[in-house]
């Protein structure tokens, strides 16, 4: 079904620009609607008309999907009175209606999906769906023998029920710390840190490297983001 929207909103949502940038783009005569140059940002159009920017066709979607390499020090929220939020890292993007899919702790880095698609968010975070999330973990001590088996069986971390079975890979020593990759299928509060703490190991660094079958783009430095590719989106929707 088509929507009726303002041209500046169409340009901002399709081209990943802010509304202010979209107004400038339209006023500079770079936009055509059904073949005619339009310089009126407030023009109301149907979302299924043919719009081009510099001759390239734009496809309207009412949903946006981004991957952020979340840096440490910001909170996985839309608004916060004290700390920076993950949304503030989406520079130049129209952030209206966007929210993070699930939460990473303030000191956790890595893959965070940000969207305005509530249905996808629910599919990825619902406790009933058991979506896989893999974390790279550094700890102050080596896990004792038997820890992997206990994590694979379903570890008791003091909640009402034990965790779902998790997969652990040892990645060896890194200077005076120990590296692991842990895949879990839930999102309990501080889950990874609490799982290691059961064995007396303190997590000193935590990064989410994959979720729902997609991996963090290694080219993204902490604080950088990009739109999800169509392939990544299809993978997430298949989960
Ligand atoms: N587990 C944690 O302990 N923290 C996170 O941020 C994510 C998973």
CSV table of C-alpha atoms and ligand atoms in Angstrom, one decimal:
chain,number,residue,atom,x,y,z
A,1,UNK,CA,0.0,0.0,0.0
A,2,UNK,CA,1.3,3.5,-0.8
A,3,UNK,CA,1.6,6.3,1.7
A,4,UNK,CA,1.2,10.0,1.1
A,5,UNK,CA,4.3,11.8,2.3
A,6,UNK,CA,6.2,15.1,2.0
A,7,UNK,CA,9.0,15.1,-0.6
A,8,UNK,CA,11.6,16.2,1.9
A,9,UNK,CA,10.7,13.3,4.1
A,10,UNK,CA,10.8,10.9,1.2
A,11,UNK,CA,14.3,12.1,0.3
A,12,UNK,CA,15.5,12.1,3.8
A,13,UNK,CA,14.3,8.5,4.5
A,14,UNK,CA,15.5,7.0,1.2
A,15,UNK,CA,18.8,8.9,1.0
A,16,UNK,CA,19.8,8.5,4.6
A,17,UNK,CA,20.0,12.3,5.0
A,18,UNK,CA,18.6,14.6,7.7
A,19,UNK,CA,15.4,16.5,6.8
A,20,UNK,CA,17.4,19.8,6.6
A,21,UNK,CA,19.8,18.3,4.1
A,22,UNK,CA,16.9,16.9,2.1
A,23,UNK,CA,15.4,20.4,1.9
A,24,UNK,CA,18.7,21.8,0.5
A,25,UNK,CA,18.9,18.9,-2.0
A,26,UNK,CA,15.4,19.5,-3.3
A,27,UNK,CA,15.8,23.3,-3.5
A,28,UNK,CA,19.0,22.8,-5.5
A,29,UNK,CA,17.0,21.1,-8.3
A,30,UNK,CA,18.5,17.7,-8.0
A,31,UNK,CA,15.2,15.8,-7.5
A,32,UNK,CA,12.7,14.8,-10.2
A,33,UNK,CA,9.2,13.4,-9.5
A,34,UNK,CA,7.8,11.4,-12.4
A,35,UNK,CA,10.4,13.1,-14.7
A,36,UNK,CA,9.8,16.7,-13.6
A,37,UNK,CA,12.2,18.7,-11.5
A,38,UNK,CA,10.6,19.7,-8.2
A,39,UNK,CA,12.1,22.3,-5.9
A,40,UNK,CA,9.2,22.5,-3.4
A,41,UNK,CA,10.2,20.4,-0.2
A,42,UNK,CA,6.7,20.4,1.1
A,43,UNK,CA,5.1,18.8,-2.0
A,44,UNK,CA,2.9,15.9,-1.0
A,45,UNK,CA,3.6,12.8,-3.1
A,46,UNK,CA,2.5,9.2,-3.1
A,47,UNK,CA,5.3,6.9,-1.9
A,48,UNK,CA,4.9,4.8,-5.1
A,49,UNK,CA,5.7,7.6,-7.6
A,50,UNK,CA,9.1,7.6,-9.5
A,51,UNK,CA,11.5,9.8,-7.7
A,52,UNK,CA,15.1,10.4,-8.8
A,53,UNK,CA,18.1,12.1,-7.1
A,54,UNK,CA,20.8,13.1,-9.6
A,55,UNK,CA,19.2,10.7,-12.0
A,56,UNK,CA,19.3,7.7,-9.7
A,57,UNK,CA,15.9,6.1,-8.8
A,58,UNK,CA,15.1,6.1,-5.1
A,59,UNK,CA,13.0,3.3,-3.6
A,60,UNK,CA,10.8,4.3,-0.6
A,61,UNK,CA,10.7,2.1,2.4
A,62,UNK,CA,9.0,3.2,5.6
A,63,UNK,CA,11.6,1.2,7.6
A,64,UNK,CA,15.3,1.8,8.1
A,65,UNK,CA,17.9,-0.7,9.2
A,66,UNK,CA,21.4,0.1,10.5
A,67,UNK,CA,24.3,-1.7,12.1
A,68,UNK,CA,26.2,0.3,14.6
A,69,UNK,CA,29.5,-0.8,16.1
A,70,UNK,CA,28.5,0.3,19.5
A,71,UNK,CA,31.4,2.0,21.4
A,72,UNK,CA,31.8,1.7,25.1
A,73,UNK,CA,30.4,4.5,27.2
A,74,UNK,CA,27.0,5.0,25.6
A,75,UNK,CA,23.6,3.4,26.6
A,76,UNK,CA,21.3,1.3,24.4
A,77,UNK,CA,18.4,3.7,24.7
A,78,UNK,CA,16.7,6.4,22.6
A,79,UNK,CA,16.9,9.1,25.3
A,80,UNK,CA,19.0,9.4,28.5
A,81,UNK,CA,19.6,12.3,30.8
A,82,UNK,CA,23.1,11.4,31.8
A,83,UNK,CA,24.9,9.4,29.1
A,84,UNK,CA,25.2,9.5,25.3
A,85,UNK,CA,22.7,7.1,23.6
A,86,UNK,CA,23.4,4.8,20.7
A,87,UNK,CA,21.0,6.8,18.5
A,88,UNK,CA,23.3,9.9,18.8
A,89,UNK,CA,25.9,8.0,16.8
A,90,UNK,CA,23.7,7.9,13.7
A,91,UNK,CA,25.0,11.2,12.4
A,92,UNK,CA,23.2,12.7,9.4
A,93,UNK,CA,20.3,10.2,9.7
A,94,UNK,CA,16.7,11.1,10.3
A,95,UNK,CA,16.5,9.4,13.8
A,96,UNK,CA,12.8,9.8,14.3
A,97,UNK,CA,11.2,6.5,15.4
A,98,UNK,CA,14.5,4.6,15.5
A,99,UNK,CA,15.4,2.4,18.4
A,100,UNK,CA,18.0,-0.2,19.3
A,101,UNK,CA,17.1,-3.9,18.9
A,102,UNK,CA,17.8,-5.2,22.5
A,103,UNK,CA,20.5,-3.9,24.8
A,104,UNK,CA,24.2,-4.0,25.2
A,105,UNK,CA,25.7,-2.9,28.5
A,106,UNK,CA,27.3,0.6,28.7
A,107,UNK,CA,30.8,-1.0,28.6
A,108,UNK,CA,30.0,-3.6,25.9
A,109,UNK,CA,31.0,-2.9,22.3
A,110,UNK,CA,29.9,-4.4,19.0
A,111,UNK,CA,27.0,-5.2,16.8
A,112,UNK,CA,23.8,-3.3,17.6
A,113,UNK,CA,20.9,-3.2,15.1
A,114,UNK,CA,19.0,0.0,15.0
A,115,UNK,CA,15.7,0.2,13.2
A,116,UNK,CA,12.1,1.6,13.3
A,117,UNK,CA,10.7,-1.9,12.4
A,118,UNK,CA,8.9,-3.1,15.6
A,119,UNK,CA,8.1,-6.5,14.1
A,120,UNK,CA,11.7,-7.3,13.3
A,121,UNK,CA,12.7,-6.1,16.7
A,122,UNK,CA,10.2,-8.4,18.4
A,123,UNK,CA,11.3,-11.3,16.2
A,124,UNK,CA,14.9,-10.9,17.2
A,125,UNK,CA,14.4,-10.2,20.9
A,126,UNK,CA,11.4,-12.4,21.9
A,127,UNK,CA,12.6,-14.9,24.5
A,128,UNK,CA,10.5,-17.5,22.6
A,129,UNK,CA,12.6,-17.2,19.4
A,130,UNK,CA,16.1,-18.2,20.8
A,131,UNK,CA,18.0,-16.0,18.4
A,132,UNK,CA,21.8,-16.7,18.5
A,133,UNK,CA,24.2,-14.0,19.6
A,134,UNK,CA,28.0,-14.5,19.7
A,135,UNK,CA,30.3,-12.5,22.0
A,136,UNK,CA,34.0,-12.1,22.0
A,137,UNK,CA,35.1,-12.1,25.7
A,138,UNK,CA,38.3,-11.3,27.5
A,139,UNK,CA,38.6,-12.5,31.1
A,140,UNK,CA,41.1,-12.0,33.9
A,141,UNK,CA,41.4,-15.8,34.6
A,142,UNK,CA,41.3,-19.0,32.5
A,143,UNK,CA,38.0,-20.9,32.8
A,144,UNK,CA,38.4,-24.1,34.9
A,145,UNK,CA,38.1,-27.5,33.3
A,146,UNK,CA,34.5,-28.5,33.0
A,147,UNK,CA,33.2,-25.0,32.5
A,148,UNK,CA,32.5,-25.6,28.8
A,149,UNK,CA,30.4,-28.7,29.5
A,150,UNK,CA,28.4,-26.9,32.1
A,151,UNK,CA,27.7,-24.0,29.7
A,152,UNK,CA,26.7,-26.5,27.0
A,153,UNK,CA,24.3,-28.2,29.4
A,154,UNK,CA,22.6,-25.0,30.6
A,155,UNK,CA,24.3,-23.0,33.3
A,156,UNK,CA,22.6,-22.0,36.6
A,157,UNK,CA,23.4,-18.3,37.1
A,158,UNK,CA,21.0,-17.9,40.0
A,159,UNK,CA,17.8,-17.1,38.0
A,160,UNK,CA,14.6,-19.1,38.3
A,161,UNK,CA,15.7,-21.4,35.5
A,162,UNK,CA,19.1,-22.3,34.1
A,163,UNK,CA,20.4,-20.7,30.9
A,164,UNK,CA,19.7,-22.4,27.6
A,165,UNK,CA,22.7,-24.4,26.3
A,166,UNK,CA,25.5,-22.1,25.1
A,167,UNK,CA,28.5,-22.8,22.9
A,168,UNK,CA,32.0,-21.8,24.1
A,169,UNK,CA,35.2,-21.6,22.1
A,170,UNK,CA,38.6,-20.9,23.6
A,171,UNK,CA,40.6,-18.4,21.6
A,172,UNK,CA,43.8,-18.7,23.7
A,173,UNK,CA,45.7,-16.2,25.9
A,174,UNK,CA,45.9,-12.5,24.9
A,175,UNK,CA,48.8,-11.0,26.9
A,176,UNK,CA,47.8,-11.7,30.5
A,177,UNK,CA,44.1,-12.3,29.7
A,178,UNK,CA,42.1,-15.2,28.2
A,179,UNK,CA,39.9,-14.9,25.1
A,180,UNK,CA,36.7,-16.8,24.3
A,181,UNK,CA,33.8,-16.8,21.9
A,182,UNK,CA,30.5,-17.5,23.6
A,183,UNK,CA,27.2,-18.1,21.7
A,184,UNK,CA,24.0,-17.7,23.7
A,185,UNK,CA,20.3,-17.8,22.7
A,186,UNK,CA,18.8,-15.5,25.2
A,187,UNK,CA,19.3,-11.9,26.4
A,188,UNK,CA,19.3,-12.1,30.2
A,189,UNK,CA,20.5,-9.2,32.2
A,190,UNK,CA,24.4,-9.2,32.2
A,191,UNK,CA,24.2,-12.8,31.0
A,192,UNK,CA,27.7,-13.2,29.6
A,193,UNK,CA,29.3,-11.5,32.6
A,194,UNK,CA,27.3,-13.6,35.0
A,195,UNK,CA,28.0,-16.9,33.2
A,196,UNK,CA,31.8,-16.3,33.5
A,197,UNK,CA,31.4,-15.1,37.1
A,198,UNK,CA,30.0,-18.5,38.1
A,199,UNK,CA,33.5,-19.8,37.5
A,200,UNK,CA,35.2,-16.8,39.3
A,201,UNK,CA,36.2,-15.2,36.0
A,202,UNK,CA,35.7,-11.4,35.6
A,203,UNK,CA,34.9,-10.2,32.1
A,204,UNK,CA,37.3,-7.4,31.3
A,205,UNK,CA,36.1,-6.7,27.7
A,206,UNK,CA,33.0,-7.7,25.8
A,207,UNK,CA,32.0,-7.3,22.2
A,208,UNK,CA,29.0,-8.7,20.3
A,209,UNK,CA,30.3,-10.0,17.0
A,210,UNK,CA,27.2,-11.6,15.6
A,211,UNK,CA,23.4,-11.7,16.0
A,212,UNK,CA,20.7,-13.6,14.1
A,213,UNK,CA,23.1,-14.9,11.5
A,214,UNK,CA,24.8,-11.5,10.6
A,215,UNK,CA,28.3,-10.5,11.7
A,216,UNK,CA,29.6,-7.1,12.6
A,217,UNK,CA,31.3,-5.4,9.6
A,218,UNK,CA,35.0,-5.4,10.5
A,219,UNK,CA,35.4,-2.1,8.6
A,220,UNK,CA,33.3,-0.3,11.2
A,221,UNK,CA,35.3,1.3,14.0
A,222,UNK,CA,33.6,1.7,17.4
A,223,UNK,CA,31.0,4.5,16.9
A,224,UNK,CA,30.6,3.9,13.1
A,225,UNK,CA,27.5,2.6,11.4
A,226,UNK,CA,26.1,1.7,8.0
A,227,UNK,CA,22.8,0.6,6.6
A,228,UNK,CA,22.1,-3.1,6.5
A,229,UNK,CA,22.5,-4.8,3.1
A,230,UNK,CA,19.4,-6.4,1.6
A,231,UNK,CA,21.2,-9.8,2.1
A,232,UNK,CA,21.7,-9.1,5.9
A,233,UNK,CA,18.1,-8.0,6.2
A,234,UNK,CA,16.9,-11.2,4.5
A,235,UNK,CA,19.1,-13.3,6.9
A,236,UNK,CA,17.6,-11.5,10.0
A,237,UNK,CA,14.1,-12.0,8.7
A,238,UNK,CA,14.7,-15.7,8.2
A,239,UNK,CA,15.7,-16.2,11.8
B,1,LIG,N1,25.9,-10.1,28.3
B,1,LIG,C1,26.4,-9.1,29.1
B,1,LIG,O1,26.9,-9.5,30.2
B,1,LIG,N2,26.4,-7.9,28.7
B,1,LIG,C2,26.0,-7.5,27.5
B,1,LIG,O2,26.1,-6.3,27.2
B,1,LIG,C3,25.5,-8.4,26.6
B,1,LIG,C4,25.5,-9.7,27.0
